[in-house]
Short mmCIF file of C-alpha atoms and ligand atoms in Angstrom, two decimals:
data_model
loop_
_atom_site.label_atom_id
_atom_site.label_comp_id
_atom_site.label_asym_id
_atom_site.label_seq_id
_atom_site.Cartn_x
_atom_site.Cartn_y
_atom_site.Cartn_z
CA MET A 1 -59.83 -66.91 13.54
CA THR A 2 -60.43 -70.54 14.55
CA ALA A 3 -61.03 -73.08 11.78
CA THR A 4 -64.39 -74.82 11.58
CA VAL A 5 -64.42 -78.61 11.97
CA GLU A 6 -65.04 -78.91 8.23
CA GLU A 7 -62.00 -76.77 7.48
CA HIS A 8 -59.92 -78.79 9.89
CA PHE A 9 -60.96 -82.00 8.11
CA GLU A 10 -60.20 -80.58 4.65
CA ALA A 11 -56.84 -79.18 5.80
CA THR A 12 -55.82 -82.49 7.40
CA VAL A 13 -56.57 -84.40 4.20
CA ALA A 14 -54.87 -81.75 2.04
CA ALA A 15 -51.74 -81.86 4.23
CA ASP A 16 -51.57 -85.67 3.89
CA GLN A 17 -52.07 -86.10 7.61
CA ARG A 18 -54.30 -88.70 9.23
CA ILE A 19 -57.92 -88.33 10.29
CA GLU A 20 -58.29 -89.86 13.76
CA PRO A 21 -61.40 -91.26 15.51
CA ARG A 22 -61.68 -88.18 17.76
CA ASP A 23 -61.81 -85.82 14.75
CA TRP A 24 -64.96 -84.52 13.17
CA LEU A 25 -65.52 -86.11 9.76
CA PRO A 26 -68.26 -85.86 7.14
CA ASP A 27 -70.99 -88.49 7.34
CA ALA A 28 -70.30 -89.60 3.78
CA TYR A 29 -66.60 -90.12 4.60
CA ARG A 30 -67.55 -92.21 7.63
CA LYS A 31 -69.97 -94.25 5.54
CA THR A 32 -67.43 -94.87 2.78
CA MET A 33 -64.71 -95.78 5.24
CA ILE A 34 -66.96 -98.23 7.10
CA ARG A 35 -68.04 -99.75 3.78
CA GLN A 36 -64.47 -100.27 2.58
CA ILE A 37 -63.06 -101.46 5.91
CA ALA A 38 -65.98 -103.84 6.50
CA GLN A 39 -65.70 -105.28 3.00
CA HIS A 40 -61.99 -105.70 3.53
CA ALA A 41 -62.50 -107.38 6.94
CA HIS A 42 -65.12 -109.74 5.49
CA SER A 43 -62.71 -110.63 2.67
CA GLU A 44 -60.02 -111.63 5.16
CA ILE A 45 -62.46 -113.78 7.13
CA ILE A 46 -64.11 -115.43 4.11
CA GLY A 47 -60.63 -115.70 2.57
CA MET A 48 -59.72 -118.26 5.24
CA GLN A 49 -62.04 -120.80 3.64
CA PRO A 50 -60.55 -121.56 0.21
CA GLU A 51 -57.14 -122.36 1.67
CA GLY A 52 -58.40 -123.72 4.97
CA ASN A 53 -59.80 -126.41 2.72
CA TRP A 54 -56.23 -127.73 2.23
CA ILE A 55 -54.91 -127.70 5.80
CA THR A 56 -55.82 -131.34 6.43
CA ARG A 57 -54.41 -132.39 3.06
CA ALA A 58 -51.14 -130.45 2.92
CA PRO A 59 -48.45 -132.79 1.56
CA SER A 60 -45.94 -132.35 4.42
CA LEU A 61 -45.73 -131.11 8.00
CA ARG A 62 -43.78 -128.05 6.79
CA ARG A 63 -46.46 -127.09 4.26
CA LYS A 64 -49.17 -127.68 6.83
CA ALA A 65 -47.45 -125.45 9.42
CA ILE A 66 -47.02 -122.66 6.85
CA LEU A 67 -50.62 -122.90 5.70
CA LEU A 68 -51.96 -122.93 9.27
CA ALA A 69 -49.93 -119.81 10.08
CA LYS A 70 -51.18 -118.10 6.96
CA VAL A 71 -54.85 -118.85 7.58
CA GLN A 72 -54.46 -117.68 11.21
CA ASP A 73 -52.94 -114.43 9.91
CA GLU A 74 -56.07 -113.87 7.81
CA ALA A 75 -58.20 -114.20 10.95
CA GLY A 76 -55.96 -111.64 12.66
CA HIS A 77 -56.30 -109.25 9.72
CA GLY A 78 -60.07 -109.54 9.88
CA LEU A 79 -60.01 -108.72 13.59
CA TYR A 80 -57.77 -105.64 13.20
CA LEU A 81 -60.05 -104.42 10.46
CA TYR A 82 -63.27 -104.95 12.41
CA SER A 83 -61.62 -103.01 15.25
CA ALA A 84 -60.73 -100.20 12.85
CA ALA A 85 -64.37 -100.11 11.69
CA GLU A 86 -65.48 -99.92 15.34
CA THR A 87 -63.47 -96.70 15.79
CA LEU A 88 -65.94 -95.21 13.27
CA GLY A 89 -68.93 -96.30 15.31
CA ALA A 90 -69.69 -99.56 13.47
CA ASP A 91 -70.68 -102.58 15.52
CA ARG A 92 -68.86 -105.81 14.78
CA THR A 93 -71.88 -108.03 15.44
CA GLU A 94 -73.90 -105.93 13.02
CA LEU A 95 -71.17 -106.14 10.40
CA THR A 96 -71.16 -109.92 10.71
CA GLU A 97 -74.95 -109.93 10.34
CA LEU A 98 -74.62 -107.83 7.19
CA LEU A 99 -72.10 -110.30 5.78
CA ILE A 100 -74.08 -113.45 6.48
CA SER A 101 -77.30 -111.92 5.21
CA ARG A 102 -75.37 -110.94 2.04
CA ARG A 103 -76.06 -107.23 2.48
CA GLN A 104 -72.36 -106.40 2.54
CA LYS A 105 -69.78 -107.52 0.02
CA TYR A 106 -66.45 -109.30 0.25
CA SER A 107 -63.82 -109.82 -2.43
CA SER A 108 -64.99 -111.68 -5.51
CA ILE A 109 -61.82 -113.79 -5.57
CA PHE A 110 -62.83 -115.93 -2.61
CA ASN A 111 -65.81 -117.31 -4.51
CA TYR A 112 -63.62 -119.52 -6.67
CA PRO A 113 -62.87 -123.10 -5.63
CA THR A 114 -59.42 -124.45 -4.69
CA LEU A 115 -59.22 -127.66 -6.67
CA THR A 116 -55.58 -128.74 -6.23
CA PHE A 117 -52.70 -128.03 -3.86
CA ALA A 118 -51.13 -125.83 -6.55
CA ASP A 119 -54.02 -123.43 -5.87
CA VAL A 120 -52.50 -122.72 -2.45
CA GLY A 121 -49.32 -121.57 -4.20
CA VAL A 122 -51.13 -119.59 -6.87
CA ILE A 123 -53.31 -117.86 -4.28
CA GLY A 124 -50.15 -116.80 -2.45
CA TRP A 125 -48.46 -115.64 -5.64
CA LEU A 126 -51.33 -113.97 -7.52
CA VAL A 127 -54.13 -113.31 -5.03
CA ASP A 128 -51.89 -112.15 -2.17
CA GLY A 129 -49.67 -110.41 -4.74
CA ALA A 130 -52.71 -108.46 -5.97
CA ALA A 131 -53.73 -107.76 -2.38
CA ILE A 132 -50.28 -106.29 -1.62
CA CYS A 133 -50.37 -104.18 -4.76
CA ASN A 134 -53.74 -102.78 -3.68
CA GLN A 135 -52.93 -102.47 0.03
CA VAL A 136 -49.42 -101.00 0.20
CA PRO A 137 -50.76 -97.62 -0.98
CA LEU A 138 -53.53 -97.94 1.63
CA CYS A 139 -50.82 -97.62 4.33
CA ARG A 140 -51.06 -93.92 3.33
CA SER A 141 -54.84 -93.89 3.45
CA SER A 142 -56.26 -90.80 5.17
CA TYR A 143 -57.99 -92.67 8.01
CA GLY A 144 -55.38 -93.32 10.72
CA PRO A 145 -56.58 -96.62 12.25
CA TYR A 146 -57.04 -98.15 8.78
CA ALA A 147 -53.67 -96.94 7.49
CA ARG A 148 -51.87 -98.27 10.57
CA ALA A 149 -53.63 -101.65 10.42
CA MET A 150 -52.55 -101.87 6.80
CA ILE A 151 -48.84 -101.61 7.67
CA ARG A 152 -48.86 -104.80 9.69
CA ILE A 153 -51.23 -106.54 7.31
CA CYS A 154 -48.97 -105.80 4.34
CA LYS A 155 -45.93 -107.24 6.13
CA GLU A 156 -47.83 -110.47 6.71
CA GLU A 157 -49.26 -110.48 3.19
CA SER A 158 -45.75 -110.27 1.88
CA PHE A 159 -44.87 -113.48 3.77
CA HIS A 160 -47.99 -115.03 2.24
CA GLN A 161 -46.93 -114.03 -1.24
CA ARG A 162 -43.45 -115.46 -0.77
CA GLN A 163 -44.64 -118.77 0.65
CA GLY A 164 -46.90 -119.16 -2.39
CA TYR A 165 -44.15 -118.37 -4.86
CA GLU A 166 -41.71 -120.69 -3.08
CA LEU A 167 -44.29 -123.48 -3.14
CA LEU A 168 -44.77 -122.99 -6.89
CA MET A 169 -40.99 -122.88 -7.50
CA THR A 170 -40.74 -126.23 -5.71
CA MET A 171 -43.55 -127.74 -7.78
CA MET A 172 -42.00 -126.41 -11.01
CA ARG A 173 -38.81 -128.32 -10.15
CA GLY A 174 -40.94 -131.45 -9.71
CA THR A 175 -42.62 -133.92 -12.05
CA PRO A 176 -44.39 -132.97 -15.31
CA GLU A 177 -47.68 -133.62 -13.49
CA GLN A 178 -46.78 -131.09 -10.80
CA GLN A 179 -45.74 -128.54 -13.43
CA ALA A 180 -49.03 -129.05 -15.25
CA MET A 181 -50.88 -128.55 -11.99
CA VAL A 182 -49.20 -125.16 -11.48
CA GLN A 183 -50.02 -124.10 -15.04
CA GLU A 184 -53.64 -125.18 -14.68
CA ALA A 185 -54.07 -123.31 -11.38
CA THR A 186 -52.48 -120.21 -12.95
CA ASN A 187 -54.94 -120.43 -15.85
CA ARG A 188 -57.89 -120.49 -13.45
CA PHE A 189 -56.74 -117.70 -11.12
CA TRP A 190 -55.20 -115.16 -13.52
CA TRP A 191 -58.35 -113.40 -14.73
CA PRO A 192 -60.18 -113.46 -11.37
CA SER A 193 -57.01 -111.92 -9.81
CA LEU A 194 -57.19 -109.02 -12.27
CA MET A 195 -60.85 -108.56 -11.30
CA MET A 196 -59.91 -108.14 -7.63
CA PHE A 197 -58.93 -104.53 -8.36
CA GLY A 198 -62.57 -103.71 -9.06
CA PRO A 199 -64.44 -102.42 -12.11
CA PRO A 200 -62.66 -100.27 -14.69
CA ASP A 201 -62.25 -96.62 -13.66
CA GLY A 202 -65.04 -95.44 -15.95
CA ASP A 203 -67.40 -97.83 -14.22
CA SER A 204 -66.26 -97.35 -10.62
CA PRO A 205 -68.79 -95.20 -8.74
CA ASN A 206 -66.62 -94.70 -5.63
CA THR A 207 -63.14 -94.00 -6.97
CA ALA A 208 -63.34 -90.24 -7.63
CA GLN A 209 -64.61 -89.35 -4.16
CA SER A 210 -62.34 -91.85 -2.41
CA MET A 211 -59.32 -90.42 -4.26
CA ALA A 212 -60.35 -86.86 -3.33
CA TRP A 213 -60.52 -87.92 0.33
CA LYS A 214 -57.21 -89.83 -0.07
CA ILE A 215 -58.88 -93.01 1.14
CA LYS A 216 -57.72 -94.59 -2.12
CA ARG A 217 -54.38 -93.39 -3.47
CA HIS A 218 -54.58 -94.94 -6.96
CA THR A 219 -57.41 -95.90 -9.26
CA ASN A 220 -58.49 -99.50 -9.89
CA ASP A 221 -57.02 -99.51 -13.42
CA ASP A 222 -53.68 -98.04 -12.29
CA LEU A 223 -53.23 -100.73 -9.67
CA ARG A 224 -54.32 -103.45 -12.07
CA GLN A 225 -51.70 -102.31 -14.58
CA ARG A 226 -49.05 -102.25 -11.87
CA PHE A 227 -49.98 -105.82 -10.95
CA VAL A 228 -49.76 -107.05 -14.56
CA ASP A 229 -46.35 -105.39 -14.99
CA MET A 230 -45.13 -107.02 -11.80
CA SER A 231 -46.51 -110.48 -12.58
CA VAL A 232 -45.17 -111.02 -16.11
CA PRO A 233 -41.48 -111.34 -15.11
CA GLN A 234 -42.49 -113.47 -12.11
CA ALA A 235 -44.37 -115.85 -14.43
CA GLU A 236 -41.31 -116.03 -16.70
CA ALA A 237 -39.01 -116.83 -13.77
CA LEU A 238 -41.44 -119.53 -12.68
CA GLY A 239 -41.78 -121.00 -16.15
CA VAL A 240 -45.55 -120.67 -16.50
CA THR A 241 -47.55 -118.97 -19.24
CA LEU A 242 -50.15 -116.36 -18.30
CA PRO A 243 -53.39 -117.28 -20.11
CA ASP A 244 -53.64 -114.15 -22.24
CA PRO A 245 -52.53 -114.23 -25.89
CA LEU A 246 -52.72 -110.42 -26.04
CA LEU A 247 -50.24 -109.88 -23.24
CA ALA A 248 -47.35 -107.92 -24.78
CA TRP A 249 -44.86 -105.25 -23.78
CA ASN A 250 -45.84 -101.85 -25.12
CA GLU A 251 -42.69 -99.78 -25.59
CA ASP A 252 -44.58 -96.49 -25.97
CA ARG A 253 -46.60 -96.88 -22.80
CA GLY A 254 -43.80 -98.53 -20.85
CA HIS A 255 -46.31 -101.13 -19.65
CA TYR A 256 -47.68 -104.51 -20.67
CA ASP A 257 -50.84 -104.47 -22.76
CA PHE A 258 -53.33 -107.15 -21.82
CA GLY A 259 -56.52 -108.64 -23.23
CA PRO A 260 -60.10 -107.62 -22.37
CA ILE A 261 -61.45 -108.63 -18.99
CA ASP A 262 -64.86 -110.29 -18.83
CA TRP A 263 -66.59 -107.71 -16.64
CA SER A 264 -69.87 -109.63 -16.79
CA GLU A 265 -68.15 -112.37 -14.77
CA LEU A 266 -67.10 -109.90 -12.05
CA LYS A 267 -70.63 -108.50 -11.90
CA ARG A 268 -72.08 -111.98 -11.61
CA VAL A 269 -69.70 -113.02 -8.84
CA ILE A 270 -70.24 -109.78 -6.88
CA ALA A 271 -74.00 -110.24 -7.24
CA GLY A 272 -73.69 -113.64 -5.52
CA ASP A 273 -73.59 -115.96 -8.49
CA GLY A 274 -69.97 -117.13 -8.40
CA PRO A 275 -69.03 -120.80 -8.18
CA CYS A 276 -68.81 -120.81 -4.36
CA ASN A 277 -70.72 -117.76 -3.01
CA ALA A 278 -73.52 -119.77 -1.42
CA GLU A 279 -71.12 -122.23 0.22
CA ARG A 280 -68.80 -119.51 1.59
CA VAL A 281 -71.57 -117.47 3.18
CA GLU A 282 -73.37 -120.52 4.53
CA ARG A 283 -70.20 -121.79 6.19
CA ARG A 284 -69.57 -118.38 7.76
CA ARG A 285 -73.17 -118.25 8.98
CA ARG A 286 -72.85 -121.70 10.54
CA ALA A 287 -69.55 -120.82 12.25
CA HIS A 288 -71.16 -117.67 13.65
CA GLU A 289 -74.13 -119.62 15.00
CA ASP A 290 -71.93 -122.37 16.42
CA GLY A 291 -69.97 -119.70 18.28
CA ALA A 292 -73.05 -118.19 19.96
CA TRP A 293 -72.42 -120.04 23.24
CA VAL A 294 -68.85 -118.68 23.41
CA ARG A 295 -70.04 -115.10 23.01
CA GLU A 296 -72.75 -115.66 25.58
CA ALA A 297 -70.34 -117.23 28.09
CA ALA A 298 -67.84 -114.40 27.57
CA SER A 299 -70.41 -111.70 28.20
CA VAL A 300 -71.81 -113.46 31.31
CA HIS A 301 -68.24 -113.80 32.59
CA ALA A 302 -67.51 -110.12 31.87
CA ALA A 303 -70.71 -109.08 33.69
CA LYS A 304 -69.77 -111.18 36.75
CA GLU A 305 -66.26 -109.72 36.77
CA SER A 306 -67.55 -106.17 36.72
CA GLU A 307 -70.01 -106.96 39.57
CA ARG A 308 -67.07 -108.17 41.65
N1 ACO B 1 -65.11 -107.99 -5.21
C1 ACO B 1 -66.27 -107.63 -4.64
N2 ACO B 1 -66.77 -106.38 -4.73
C2 ACO B 1 -66.06 -105.48 -5.43
C3 ACO B 1 -64.83 -105.79 -6.05
C4 ACO B 1 -64.36 -107.12 -5.91
N3 ACO B 1 -63.22 -107.51 -6.47
N4 ACO B 1 -64.36 -104.68 -6.65
C5 ACO B 1 -65.27 -103.70 -6.44
N5 ACO B 1 -66.29 -104.19 -5.71
C6 ACO B 1 -67.50 -103.47 -5.32
C7 ACO B 1 -67.20 -102.27 -4.46
O1 ACO B 1 -67.17 -102.62 -3.11
C8 ACO B 1 -68.36 -101.36 -4.79
O2 ACO B 1 -69.53 -101.81 -4.12
P1 ACO B 1 -70.42 -100.89 -3.14
O3 ACO B 1 -70.36 -99.48 -3.66
O4 ACO B 1 -71.77 -101.49 -3.18
O5 ACO B 1 -69.81 -101.03 -1.81
C9 ACO B 1 -68.60 -101.63 -6.25
O6 ACO B 1 -68.08 -102.92 -6.50
C10 ACO B 1 -67.99 -100.62 -7.17
O7 ACO B 1 -66.56 -100.63 -7.07
P2 ACO B 1 -65.68 -99.34 -6.81
O8 ACO B 1 -66.47 -98.08 -7.03
O9 ACO B 1 -64.43 -99.46 -7.58
O10 ACO B 1 -65.44 -99.49 -5.24
P3 ACO B 1 -64.20 -99.04 -4.34
O11 ACO B 1 -63.82 -97.63 -4.63
O12 ACO B 1 -64.54 -99.38 -2.94
O13 ACO B 1 -62.98 -99.96 -4.85
C11 ACO B 1 -61.70 -101.82 -3.98
C12 ACO B 1 -63.01 -101.37 -4.65
C13 ACO B 1 -60.55 -101.53 -4.92
C14 ACO B 1 -61.81 -103.32 -3.69
C15 ACO B 1 -61.53 -101.00 -2.66
O14 ACO B 1 -62.67 -101.09 -1.87
C16 ACO B 1 -60.34 -101.41 -1.85
O15 ACO B 1 -59.21 -101.09 -2.16
N6 ACO B 1 -60.59 -102.13 -0.72
C17 ACO B 1 -59.59 -102.52 0.24
C18 ACO B 1 -58.93 -103.79 -0.14
C19 ACO B 1 -59.81 -105.00 -0.01
O16 ACO B 1 -60.95 -104.97 0.39
N7 ACO B 1 -59.27 -106.16 -0.34
C20 ACO B 1 -59.96 -107.41 -0.17
C21 ACO B 1 -59.36 -108.52 -0.90
S1 ACO B 1 -57.70 -108.82 -0.56
C22 ACO B 1 -57.55 -109.92 0.70
O17 ACO B 1 -58.35 -109.94 1.56
C23 ACO B 1 -56.41 -110.87 0.74
#
């Protein structure tokens, strides 16, 4: 007896194999996958802004070259991800429209300002560290094009994390002012980094279904805990204090306990009321509009080529 398309889909997911663009898939799976990939792509593209802010002010040619490479990588990640979304039938122009009209989300973390050069280091260490923690398991996500994009993205994210940590190590060997700058940036980014993993499991509408489809491989809270456990020894090695008086090793659980997260802040930032939401989206909208002539020229050129 031949399997129905539904059975084929279920069996592929159950066997931990990949769903490919040619395969039949449920509408709700397609919708969820487009939502997650688009939000991820938007995050990479908007994520260029906070650090791009420091390219012209990097303190040396070496730091500037590293930062330029990193911000270019983010653009590349966004493009892979938009391409992955297109394999599901999404249209990249429409996705961009949804972003700039604020009908689709991007990561809350990119709505915080980058006030000092230490922020570049802390973003590499904590923000890219959190991104790796969240994205390495996504290399085993059930949708093939997304999982494969994630492999390359994670390799590059790992370079981003290391450049940030190395920058902070250098600053911590510097003057008391530089050390204070690292501590102050850590204080500002710690809690928003924990929020990157999303709402707590009990308050996460999408986790159960995404886990059943093996789109997500771990829950938000599991990944958040993994990130805290990973970050505490890194903070110690660096010589900074994480801004949480309740952070303590729990022998019974075999994990660090940590203090309560202000979920109202995450809700506010996701709803558009973070310190930089308006500025980030406006800048993206302007860049899109400024690029209209390039898109137009490219399509006229492509049409002429195909006529020839
Ligand atoms: N910032 C903005 N929105 C968020 C965040 C966040 N930190 N966390 C959760 N949300 C949104 C979800 O998108 C969802 O909204 P929607 O249903 O309207 O689309 C809602 O809040 C509820 O959250 P969940 O049910 O937990 O949603 P989900 O199962 O999609 O989990 C998560 C959220 C963990 C972010 C998941 O989508 C994911 O792993 N995405 C891929 C990674 C990614 O996008 N990273 C971007 C930042 S890293 C970087 O770019 C360097």
